[in-house]
Amino acid sequence: MGWRKPLLMRSTELQTWVARWLDNSAEDLQLLVDGGALSLQRRGGQFFALASLTLAVVPDEQLLGRALQLSAPALRHFGRDTGALLLEGDTLRLALRLHQEDVDAICDQLTSLLNQRDVWQSLLQQPIKKAGAQSAMPLHSLAFLPGGNHG
């Protein structure tokens, strides 16, 4: 299972490539879909898809912490089709176990995964707000806190 140059394609061609891959799923399939890397793999009798996130920065602890905070809302929204974040070297990927061997069902899951990739990329590339940059409480407002005389 050697690495081959990814095939460049539009998401509308996805069904054709998935059908070909299912016919010969012994080999990994590397695709570029809508400008992003997508890998289809079979491991241990199960099918997986991995979508690479294209980020402007190398993932660091702060970015990964932010990603973990966003994981619960993603899980609530996408349910069992939520991609799991995976860090491989300097590349952040979304990994998804494909639940069925039907071309249409796999394409639906891949579309969901690619949509998740786009959302993750957008959210993780937004500037991270520093804790001190949040709205500061003016000192005169302390008078409204319970507990007596503050000034």
Tab-separated table of N, CA and C in Angstrom:
chain	number	residue	atom	x	y	z
A	1	MET	N	0.836	-1.179	0.000
A	1	MET	CA	0.000	0.000	0.000
A	1	MET	C	0.878	1.238	0.000
A	2	GLY	N	1.419	1.549	-1.130
A	2	GLY	CA	2.280	2.708	-1.227
A	2	GLY	C	1.491	3.991	-1.405
A	3	TRP	N	2.143	5.076	-1.103
A	3	TRP	CA	1.533	6.395	-1.257
A	3	TRP	C	1.564	6.763	-2.718
A	4	ARG	N	0.420	7.131	-3.244
A	4	ARG	CA	0.341	7.568	-4.626
A	4	ARG	C	-0.107	9.012	-4.657
A	5	LYS	N	0.207	9.678	-5.738
A	5	LYS	CA	-0.207	11.069	-5.897
A	5	LYS	C	-1.732	11.139	-5.844
A	6	PRO	N	-2.277	12.071	-5.030
A	6	PRO	CA	-3.734	12.175	-4.921
A	6	PRO	C	-4.371	12.581	-6.244
A	7	LEU	N	-5.551	12.067	-6.488
A	7	LEU	CA	-6.315	12.421	-7.676
A	7	LEU	C	-7.086	13.702	-7.399
A	8	LEU	N	-6.977	14.664	-8.281
A	8	LEU	CA	-7.693	15.928	-8.134
A	8	LEU	C	-9.102	15.755	-8.679
A	9	MET	N	-10.094	16.136	-7.872
A	9	MET	CA	-11.468	15.952	-8.303
A	9	MET	C	-12.390	16.939	-7.622
A	10	ARG	N	-13.566	17.083	-8.182
A	10	ARG	CA	-14.635	17.858	-7.553
A	10	ARG	C	-15.508	16.890	-6.774
A	11	SER	N	-16.207	17.406	-5.785
A	11	SER	CA	-17.026	16.528	-4.953
A	11	SER	C	-18.124	15.838	-5.761
A	12	THR	N	-18.502	16.393	-6.924
A	12	THR	CA	-19.537	15.766	-7.746
A	12	THR	C	-19.053	14.453	-8.366
A	13	GLU	N	-17.747	14.234	-8.440
A	13	GLU	CA	-17.192	13.004	-8.989
A	13	GLU	C	-16.972	11.940	-7.905
A	14	LEU	N	-17.296	12.268	-6.687
A	14	LEU	CA	-16.998	11.416	-5.549
A	14	LEU	C	-17.625	10.030	-5.669
A	15	GLN	N	-18.844	9.954	-6.107
A	15	GLN	CA	-19.558	8.680	-6.188
A	15	GLN	C	-18.816	7.684	-7.085
A	16	THR	N	-18.329	8.146	-8.204
A	16	THR	CA	-17.604	7.279	-9.133
A	16	THR	C	-16.345	6.721	-8.483
A	17	TRP	N	-15.586	7.588	-7.795
A	17	TRP	CA	-14.348	7.147	-7.178
A	17	TRP	C	-14.599	6.214	-5.995
A	18	VAL	N	-15.647	6.476	-5.232
A	18	VAL	CA	-15.971	5.592	-4.109
A	18	VAL	C	-16.329	4.204	-4.633
A	19	ALA	N	-17.111	4.131	-5.694
A	19	ALA	CA	-17.488	2.834	-6.269
A	19	ALA	C	-16.249	2.072	-6.734
A	20	ARG	N	-15.312	2.760	-7.384
A	20	ARG	CA	-14.074	2.113	-7.837
A	20	ARG	C	-13.253	1.628	-6.647
A	21	TRP	N	-13.175	2.458	-5.598
A	21	TRP	CA	-12.406	2.078	-4.415
A	21	TRP	C	-13.026	0.865	-3.719
A	22	LEU	N	-14.351	0.818	-3.613
A	22	LEU	CA	-15.002	-0.336	-2.976
A	22	LEU	C	-14.728	-1.620	-3.743
A	23	ASP	N	-14.610	-1.510	-5.068
A	23	ASP	CA	-14.293	-2.689	-5.881
A	23	ASP	C	-12.879	-3.197	-5.634
A	24	ASN	N	-11.979	-2.296	-5.194
A	24	ASN	CA	-10.590	-2.674	-4.921
A	24	ASN	C	-10.125	-1.953	-3.662
A	25	SER	N	-10.791	-2.220	-2.540
A	25	SER	CA	-10.504	-1.488	-1.309
A	25	SER	C	-9.249	-1.982	-0.594
A	26	ALA	N	-8.507	-2.901	-1.218
A	26	ALA	CA	-7.257	-3.350	-0.608
A	26	ALA	C	-6.222	-2.231	-0.632
A	27	GLU	N	-6.379	-1.289	-1.554
A	27	GLU	CA	-5.452	-0.166	-1.652
A	27	GLU	C	-6.107	1.104	-1.137
A	28	ASP	N	-5.296	1.928	-0.466
A	28	ASP	CA	-5.777	3.236	-0.033
A	28	ASP	C	-6.006	4.108	-1.258
A	29	LEU	N	-6.969	4.996	-1.150
A	29	LEU	CA	-7.253	5.930	-2.227
A	29	LEU	C	-7.015	7.337	-1.699
A	30	GLN	N	-6.150	8.073	-2.375
A	30	GLN	CA	-5.837	9.450	-2.002
A	30	GLN	C	-6.488	10.381	-3.021
A	31	LEU	N	-7.318	11.296	-2.526
A	31	LEU	CA	-8.019	12.230	-3.400
A	31	LEU	C	-7.804	13.660	-2.927
A	32	LEU	N	-7.915	14.602	-3.840
A	32	LEU	CA	-8.009	16.014	-3.495
A	32	LEU	C	-9.423	16.437	-3.856
A	33	VAL	N	-10.238	16.700	-2.843
A	33	VAL	CA	-11.636	17.057	-3.063
A	33	VAL	C	-11.843	18.495	-2.636
A	34	ASP	N	-12.295	19.317	-3.563
A	34	ASP	CA	-12.531	20.733	-3.298
A	34	ASP	C	-11.321	21.377	-2.636
A	35	GLY	N	-10.132	21.002	-3.103
A	35	GLY	CA	-8.897	21.616	-2.623
A	35	GLY	C	-8.316	21.012	-1.364
A	36	GLY	N	-8.928	19.966	-0.804
A	36	GLY	CA	-8.414	19.359	0.423
A	36	GLY	C	-8.164	17.874	0.257
A	37	ALA	N	-7.160	17.362	0.982
A	37	ALA	CA	-6.792	15.949	0.900
A	37	ALA	C	-7.819	15.079	1.611
A	38	LEU	N	-8.201	13.993	0.948
A	38	LEU	CA	-9.118	13.002	1.496
A	38	LEU	C	-8.524	11.637	1.211
A	39	SER	N	-8.461	10.802	2.238
A	39	SER	CA	-7.906	9.461	2.097
A	39	SER	C	-8.973	8.446	2.486
A	40	LEU	N	-9.142	7.420	1.654
A	40	LEU	CA	-10.041	6.311	1.965
A	40	LEU	C	-9.179	5.089	2.231
A	41	GLN	N	-9.454	4.417	3.376
A	41	GLN	CA	-8.622	3.300	3.789
A	41	GLN	C	-9.473	2.145	4.293
A	42	ARG	N	-8.925	0.953	4.170
A	42	ARG	CA	-9.528	-0.225	4.789
A	42	ARG	C	-8.495	-0.786	5.756
A	43	ARG	N	-8.903	-0.900	7.022
A	43	ARG	CA	-8.015	-1.423	8.067
A	43	ARG	C	-8.820	-2.387	8.926
A	44	GLY	N	-8.310	-3.585	9.106
A	44	GLY	CA	-8.966	-4.557	9.963
A	44	GLY	C	-10.396	-4.860	9.558
A	45	GLY	N	-10.664	-4.879	8.264
A	45	GLY	CA	-12.003	-5.184	7.776
A	45	GLY	C	-12.989	-4.029	7.890
A	46	GLN	N	-12.520	-2.856	8.305
A	46	GLN	CA	-13.396	-1.690	8.404
A	46	GLN	C	-12.896	-0.593	7.479
A	47	PHE	N	-13.828	0.268	7.088
A	47	PHE	CA	-13.508	1.353	6.170
A	47	PHE	C	-13.400	2.672	6.927
A	48	PHE	N	-12.412	3.494	6.521
A	48	PHE	CA	-12.169	4.777	7.164
A	48	PHE	C	-11.923	5.853	6.114
A	49	ALA	N	-12.269	7.080	6.488
A	49	ALA	CA	-11.959	8.243	5.675
A	49	ALA	C	-11.225	9.242	6.550
A	50	LEU	N	-10.199	9.867	5.992
A	50	LEU	CA	-9.438	10.887	6.702
A	50	LEU	C	-9.384	12.136	5.834
A	51	ALA	N	-9.799	13.253	6.410
A	51	ALA	CA	-9.772	14.533	5.710
A	51	ALA	C	-8.768	15.437	6.410
A	52	SER	N	-7.791	15.933	5.673
A	52	SER	CA	-6.761	16.799	6.244
A	52	SER	C	-7.266	18.230	6.325
A	53	LEU	N	-6.969	18.869	7.460
A	53	LEU	CA	-7.284	20.282	7.625
A	53	LEU	C	-6.106	21.097	7.126
A	54	THR	N	-6.392	22.131	6.359
A	54	THR	CA	-5.357	23.019	5.870
A	54	THR	C	-5.395	24.270	6.734
A	55	LEU	N	-4.420	24.370	7.632
A	55	LEU	CA	-4.373	25.481	8.568
A	55	LEU	C	-3.188	26.378	8.244
A	56	ALA	N	-3.318	27.652	8.577
A	56	ALA	CA	-2.254	28.614	8.313
A	56	ALA	C	-1.120	28.490	9.320
A	57	VAL	N	-1.359	27.788	10.416
A	57	VAL	CA	-0.346	27.647	11.463
A	57	VAL	C	-0.133	26.165	11.772
A	58	VAL	N	1.020	25.870	12.354
A	58	VAL	CA	1.298	24.514	12.827
A	58	VAL	C	0.508	24.314	14.115
A	59	PRO	N	-0.206	23.201	14.246
A	59	PRO	CA	-0.977	22.973	15.470
A	59	PRO	C	-0.077	22.992	16.708
A	60	ASP	N	-0.465	23.799	17.697
A	60	ASP	CA	0.255	23.851	18.955
A	60	ASP	C	-0.723	23.559	20.089
A	61	GLU	N	-0.258	23.639	21.326
A	61	GLU	CA	-1.112	23.303	22.466
A	61	GLU	C	-2.342	24.207	22.535
A	62	GLN	N	-2.169	25.477	22.233
A	62	GLN	CA	-3.297	26.406	22.297
A	62	GLN	C	-4.359	26.056	21.248
A	63	LEU	N	-3.932	25.744	20.037
A	63	LEU	CA	-4.863	25.372	18.977
A	63	LEU	C	-5.556	24.052	19.302
A	64	LEU	N	-4.795	23.088	19.820
A	64	LEU	CA	-5.385	21.795	20.164
A	64	LEU	C	-6.363	21.933	21.330
A	65	GLY	N	-6.051	22.799	22.287
A	65	GLY	CA	-6.977	23.060	23.389
A	65	GLY	C	-8.275	23.649	22.880
A	66	ARG	N	-8.164	24.561	21.945
A	66	ARG	CA	-9.352	25.161	21.331
A	66	ARG	C	-10.167	24.106	20.589
A	67	ALA	N	-9.469	23.221	19.892
A	67	ALA	CA	-10.155	22.150	19.159
A	67	ALA	C	-10.912	21.237	20.119
A	68	LEU	N	-10.311	20.929	21.252
A	68	LEU	CA	-10.992	20.082	22.233
A	68	LEU	C	-12.258	20.744	22.759
A	69	GLN	N	-12.225	22.064	22.940
A	69	GLN	CA	-13.412	22.780	23.403
A	69	GLN	C	-14.542	22.700	22.383
A	70	LEU	N	-14.189	22.618	21.116
A	70	LEU	CA	-15.193	22.577	20.051
A	70	LEU	C	-15.683	21.157	19.758
A	71	SER	N	-15.036	20.164	20.323
A	71	SER	CA	-15.379	18.768	20.026
A	71	SER	C	-16.785	18.389	20.489
A	72	ALA	N	-17.166	18.820	21.683
A	72	ALA	CA	-18.497	18.449	22.205
A	72	ALA	C	-19.617	19.018	21.336
A	73	PRO	N	-19.574	20.307	20.939
A	73	PRO	CA	-20.627	20.801	20.048
A	73	PRO	C	-20.651	20.073	18.698
A	74	ALA	N	-19.484	19.706	18.196
A	74	ALA	CA	-19.432	18.965	16.930
A	74	ALA	C	-20.104	17.604	17.082
A	75	LEU	N	-19.829	16.939	18.186
A	75	LEU	CA	-20.427	15.629	18.435
A	75	LEU	C	-21.943	15.726	18.562
A	76	ARG	N	-22.414	16.751	19.248
A	76	ARG	CA	-23.867	16.932	19.369
A	76	ARG	C	-24.511	17.205	18.008
A	77	HIS	N	-23.831	17.951	17.157
A	77	HIS	CA	-24.413	18.323	15.867
A	77	HIS	C	-24.370	17.180	14.852
A	78	PHE	N	-23.219	16.501	14.726
A	78	PHE	CA	-23.054	15.495	13.675
A	78	PHE	C	-23.325	14.069	14.140
A	79	GLY	N	-23.445	13.839	15.444
A	79	GLY	CA	-23.745	12.495	15.947
A	79	GLY	C	-22.688	11.491	15.571
A	80	ARG	N	-23.148	10.308	15.134
A	80	ARG	CA	-22.198	9.228	14.851
A	80	ARG	C	-21.333	9.504	13.620
A	81	ASP	N	-21.671	10.508	12.847
A	81	ASP	CA	-20.846	10.877	11.694
A	81	ASP	C	-19.851	11.982	12.015
A	82	THR	N	-19.573	12.190	13.301
A	82	THR	CA	-18.590	13.193	13.700
A	82	THR	C	-17.193	12.654	13.457
A	83	GLY	N	-16.372	13.441	12.777
A	83	GLY	CA	-14.985	13.057	12.565
A	83	GLY	C	-14.179	13.273	13.835
A	84	ALA	N	-13.327	12.316	14.162
A	84	ALA	CA	-12.446	12.430	15.324
A	84	ALA	C	-11.182	13.166	14.911
A	85	LEU	N	-10.752	14.111	15.732
A	85	LEU	CA	-9.523	14.837	15.434
A	85	LEU	C	-8.318	13.931	15.649
A	86	LEU	N	-7.383	14.009	14.735
A	86	LEU	CA	-6.200	13.170	14.752
A	86	LEU	C	-5.014	14.045	14.371
A	87	LEU	N	-3.983	14.057	15.197
A	87	LEU	CA	-2.771	14.824	14.901
A	87	LEU	C	-1.699	13.862	14.439
A	88	GLU	N	-1.259	14.038	13.184
A	88	GLU	CA	-0.177	13.228	12.611
A	88	GLU	C	0.944	14.176	12.221
A	89	GLY	N	1.992	14.199	13.042
A	89	GLY	CA	3.075	15.148	12.799
A	89	GLY	C	2.556	16.560	12.959
A	90	ASP	N	2.641	17.352	11.908
A	90	ASP	CA	2.131	18.724	11.917
A	90	ASP	C	0.793	18.850	11.201
A	91	THR	N	0.158	17.724	10.897
A	91	THR	CA	-1.102	17.741	10.161
A	91	THR	C	-2.245	17.318	11.069
A	92	LEU	N	-3.270	18.138	11.083
A	92	LEU	CA	-4.482	17.826	11.826
A	92	LEU	C	-5.484	17.245	10.840
A	93	ARG	N	-6.043	16.094	11.176
A	93	ARG	CA	-6.993	15.412	10.295
A	93	ARG	C	-8.273	15.100	11.053
A	94	LEU	N	-9.317	14.889	10.291
A	94	LEU	CA	-10.561	14.352	10.827
A	94	LEU	C	-10.664	12.922	10.313
A	95	ALA	N	-10.830	11.984	11.225
A	95	ALA	CA	-10.945	10.572	10.855
A	95	ALA	C	-12.366	10.117	11.129
A	96	LEU	N	-12.921	9.356	10.210
A	96	LEU	CA	-14.296	8.881	10.332
A	96	LEU	C	-14.369	7.424	9.907
A	97	ARG	N	-14.976	6.601	10.755
A	97	ARG	CA	-15.248	5.207	10.388
A	97	ARG	C	-16.491	5.203	9.514
A	98	LEU	N	-16.374	4.597	8.355
A	98	LEU	CA	-17.500	4.515	7.421
A	98	LEU	C	-18.345	3.312	7.827
A	99	HIS	N	-19.611	3.549	8.116
A	99	HIS	CA	-20.466	2.536	8.730
A	99	HIS	C	-21.067	1.537	7.763
A	100	GLN	N	-21.133	1.869	6.487
A	100	GLN	CA	-21.771	0.974	5.523
A	100	GLN	C	-20.892	0.826	4.295
A	101	GLU	N	-21.163	-0.202	3.517
A	101	GLU	CA	-20.398	-0.429	2.298
A	101	GLU	C	-21.193	-0.050	1.056
A	102	ASP	N	-22.204	0.749	1.217
A	102	ASP	CA	-23.045	1.224	0.122
A	102	ASP	C	-22.482	2.553	-0.392
A	103	VAL	N	-22.349	2.680	-1.710
A	103	VAL	CA	-21.759	3.870	-2.309
A	103	VAL	C	-22.486	5.142	-1.868
A	104	ASP	N	-23.812	5.150	-1.935
A	104	ASP	CA	-24.566	6.354	-1.574
A	104	ASP	C	-24.374	6.722	-0.103
A	105	ALA	N	-24.399	5.720	0.781
A	105	ALA	CA	-24.220	5.979	2.216
A	105	ALA	C	-22.814	6.500	2.499
A	106	ILE	N	-21.818	5.913	1.860
A	106	ILE	CA	-20.443	6.377	2.051
A	106	ILE	C	-20.296	7.806	1.536
A	107	CYS	N	-20.882	8.103	0.390
A	107	CYS	CA	-20.802	9.465	-0.151
A	107	CYS	C	-21.472	10.470	0.785
A	108	ASP	N	-22.590	10.077	1.401
A	108	ASP	CA	-23.233	10.958	2.384
A	108	ASP	C	-22.306	11.212	3.565
A	109	GLN	N	-21.651	10.163	4.062
A	109	GLN	CA	-20.720	10.332	5.178
A	109	GLN	C	-19.516	11.175	4.772
A	110	LEU	N	-19.007	10.976	3.568
A	110	LEU	CA	-17.866	11.758	3.104
A	110	LEU	C	-18.241	13.229	2.933
A	111	THR	N	-19.440	13.478	2.436
A	111	THR	CA	-19.902	14.862	2.314
A	111	THR	C	-19.977	15.515	3.683
A	112	SER	N	-20.500	14.782	4.663
A	112	SER	CA	-20.544	15.285	6.033
A	112	SER	C	-19.134	15.556	6.553
A	113	LEU	N	-18.204	14.630	6.307
A	113	LEU	CA	-16.830	14.794	6.765
A	113	LEU	C	-16.180	16.019	6.114
A	114	LEU	N	-16.400	16.209	4.824
A	114	LEU	CA	-15.815	17.359	4.134
A	114	LEU	C	-16.426	18.666	4.624
A	115	ASN	N	-17.712	18.662	4.930
A	115	ASN	CA	-18.347	19.843	5.511
A	115	ASN	C	-17.762	20.137	6.891
A	116	GLN	N	-17.550	19.078	7.676
A	116	GLN	CA	-16.935	19.261	8.990
A	116	GLN	C	-15.532	19.833	8.853
A	117	ARG	N	-14.779	19.323	7.882
A	117	ARG	CA	-13.427	19.841	7.646
A	117	ARG	C	-13.458	21.337	7.380
A	118	ASP	N	-14.401	21.769	6.551
A	118	ASP	CA	-14.495	23.192	6.224
A	118	ASP	C	-14.840	24.020	7.463
A	119	VAL	N	-15.750	23.507	8.299
A	119	VAL	CA	-16.130	24.219	9.522
A	119	VAL	C	-14.953	24.271	10.483
A	120	TRP	N	-14.282	23.133	10.688
A	120	TRP	CA	-13.132	23.104	11.588
A	120	TRP	C	-12.055	24.084	11.126
A	121	GLN	N	-11.761	24.080	9.831
A	121	GLN	CA	-10.741	24.997	9.309
A	121	GLN	C	-11.119	26.434	9.589
A	122	SER	N	-12.369	26.769	9.356
A	122	SER	CA	-12.836	28.130	9.591
A	122	SER	C	-12.728	28.513	11.065
A	123	LEU	N	-13.193	27.628	11.946
A	123	LEU	CA	-13.181	27.927	13.382
A	123	LEU	C	-11.768	27.996	13.946
A	124	LEU	N	-10.897	27.097	13.513
A	124	LEU	CA	-9.549	27.059	14.076
A	124	LEU	C	-8.644	28.146	13.515
A	125	GLN	N	-9.039	28.781	12.428
A	125	GLN	CA	-8.215	29.855	11.870
A	125	GLN	C	-8.651	31.232	12.354
A	126	GLN	N	-9.743	31.291	13.114
A	126	GLN	CA	-10.148	32.563	13.688
A	126	GLN	C	-9.151	32.955	14.766
A	127	PRO	N	-8.908	34.258	14.921
A	127	PRO	CA	-7.954	34.682	15.952
A	127	PRO	C	-8.411	34.216	17.332
A	128	ILE	N	-7.445	33.763	18.113
A	128	ILE	CA	-7.727	33.321	19.476
A	128	ILE	C	-7.707	34.530	20.390
A	129	LYS	N	-8.789	34.723	21.125
A	129	LYS	CA	-8.878	35.849	22.046
A	129	LYS	C	-8.091	35.533	23.309
A	130	LYS	N	-7.298	36.480	23.727
A	130	LYS	CA	-6.556	36.339	24.972
A	130	LYS	C	-7.510	36.545	26.137
A	131	ALA	N	-7.228	35.923	27.264
A	131	ALA	CA	-8.101	36.027	28.436
A	131	ALA	C	-8.255	37.472	28.874
A	132	GLY	N	-7.199	38.261	28.819
A	132	GLY	CA	-7.264	39.663	29.236
A	132	GLY	C	-7.963	40.552	28.229
A	133	ALA	N	-8.167	40.062	27.026
A	133	ALA	CA	-8.796	40.874	25.985
A	133	ALA	C	-10.312	40.874	26.103
A	134	GLN	N	-10.838	40.030	26.984
A	134	GLN	CA	-12.285	40.018	27.158
A	134	GLN	C	-12.685	41.301	27.873
A	135	SER	N	-13.953	41.634	27.799
A	135	SER	CA	-14.399	42.905	28.351
A	135	SER	C	-14.070	43.001	29.838
A	136	ALA	N	-13.337	44.045	30.182
A	136	ALA	CA	-12.957	44.277	31.579
A	136	ALA	C	-14.112	44.946	32.302
A	137	MET	N	-14.236	44.649	33.580
A	137	MET	CA	-15.297	45.233	34.393
A	137	MET	C	-14.778	46.549	34.984
A	138	PRO	N	-15.445	47.659	34.687
A	138	PRO	CA	-15.002	48.927	35.271
A	138	PRO	C	-15.099	48.875	36.793
A	139	LEU	N	-14.167	49.531	37.454
A	139	LEU	CA	-14.132	49.495	38.911
A	139	LEU	C	-15.401	50.042	39.543
A	140	HIS	N	-16.026	51.067	38.934
A	140	HIS	CA	-17.226	51.637	39.538
A	140	HIS	C	-18.390	50.647	39.559
A	141	SER	N	-18.334	49.607	38.711
A	141	SER	CA	-19.415	48.625	38.705
A	141	SER	C	-19.326	47.690	39.910
A	142	LEU	N	-18.178	47.677	40.605
A	142	LEU	CA	-18.043	46.831	41.784
A	142	LEU	C	-19.023	47.229	42.880
A	143	ALA	N	-19.502	48.447	42.826
A	143	ALA	CA	-20.454	48.911	43.834
A	143	ALA	C	-21.753	48.132	43.749
A	144	PHE	N	-22.005	47.491	42.624
A	144	PHE	CA	-23.247	46.739	42.463
A	144	PHE	C	-23.113	45.300	42.937
A	145	LEU	N	-21.919	44.892	43.338
A	145	LEU	CA	-21.720	43.537	43.818
A	145	LEU	C	-22.235	43.419	45.256
A	146	PRO	N	-22.786	42.263	45.638
A	146	PRO	CA	-23.253	42.099	47.018
A	146	PRO	C	-22.076	42.076	47.992
A	147	GLY	N	-22.344	42.462	49.203
A	147	GLY	CA	-21.310	42.367	50.221
A	147	GLY	C	-20.936	43.676	50.856
A	148	GLY	N	-21.588	44.701	50.527
A	148	GLY	CA	-21.346	45.933	51.272
A	148	GLY	C	-20.581	46.984	50.491
A	149	ASN	N	-19.870	47.802	51.217
A	149	ASN	CA	-19.172	48.972	50.688
A	149	ASN	C	-17.869	48.547	50.014
A	150	HIS	N	-17.721	48.863	48.701
A	150	HIS	CA	-16.543	48.498	47.951
A	150	HIS	C	-15.683	49.708	47.621
A	151	GLY	N	-15.915	50.757	48.237
A	151	GLY	CA	-15.113	51.882	47.824
A	151	GLY	C	-15.208	52.961	48.749
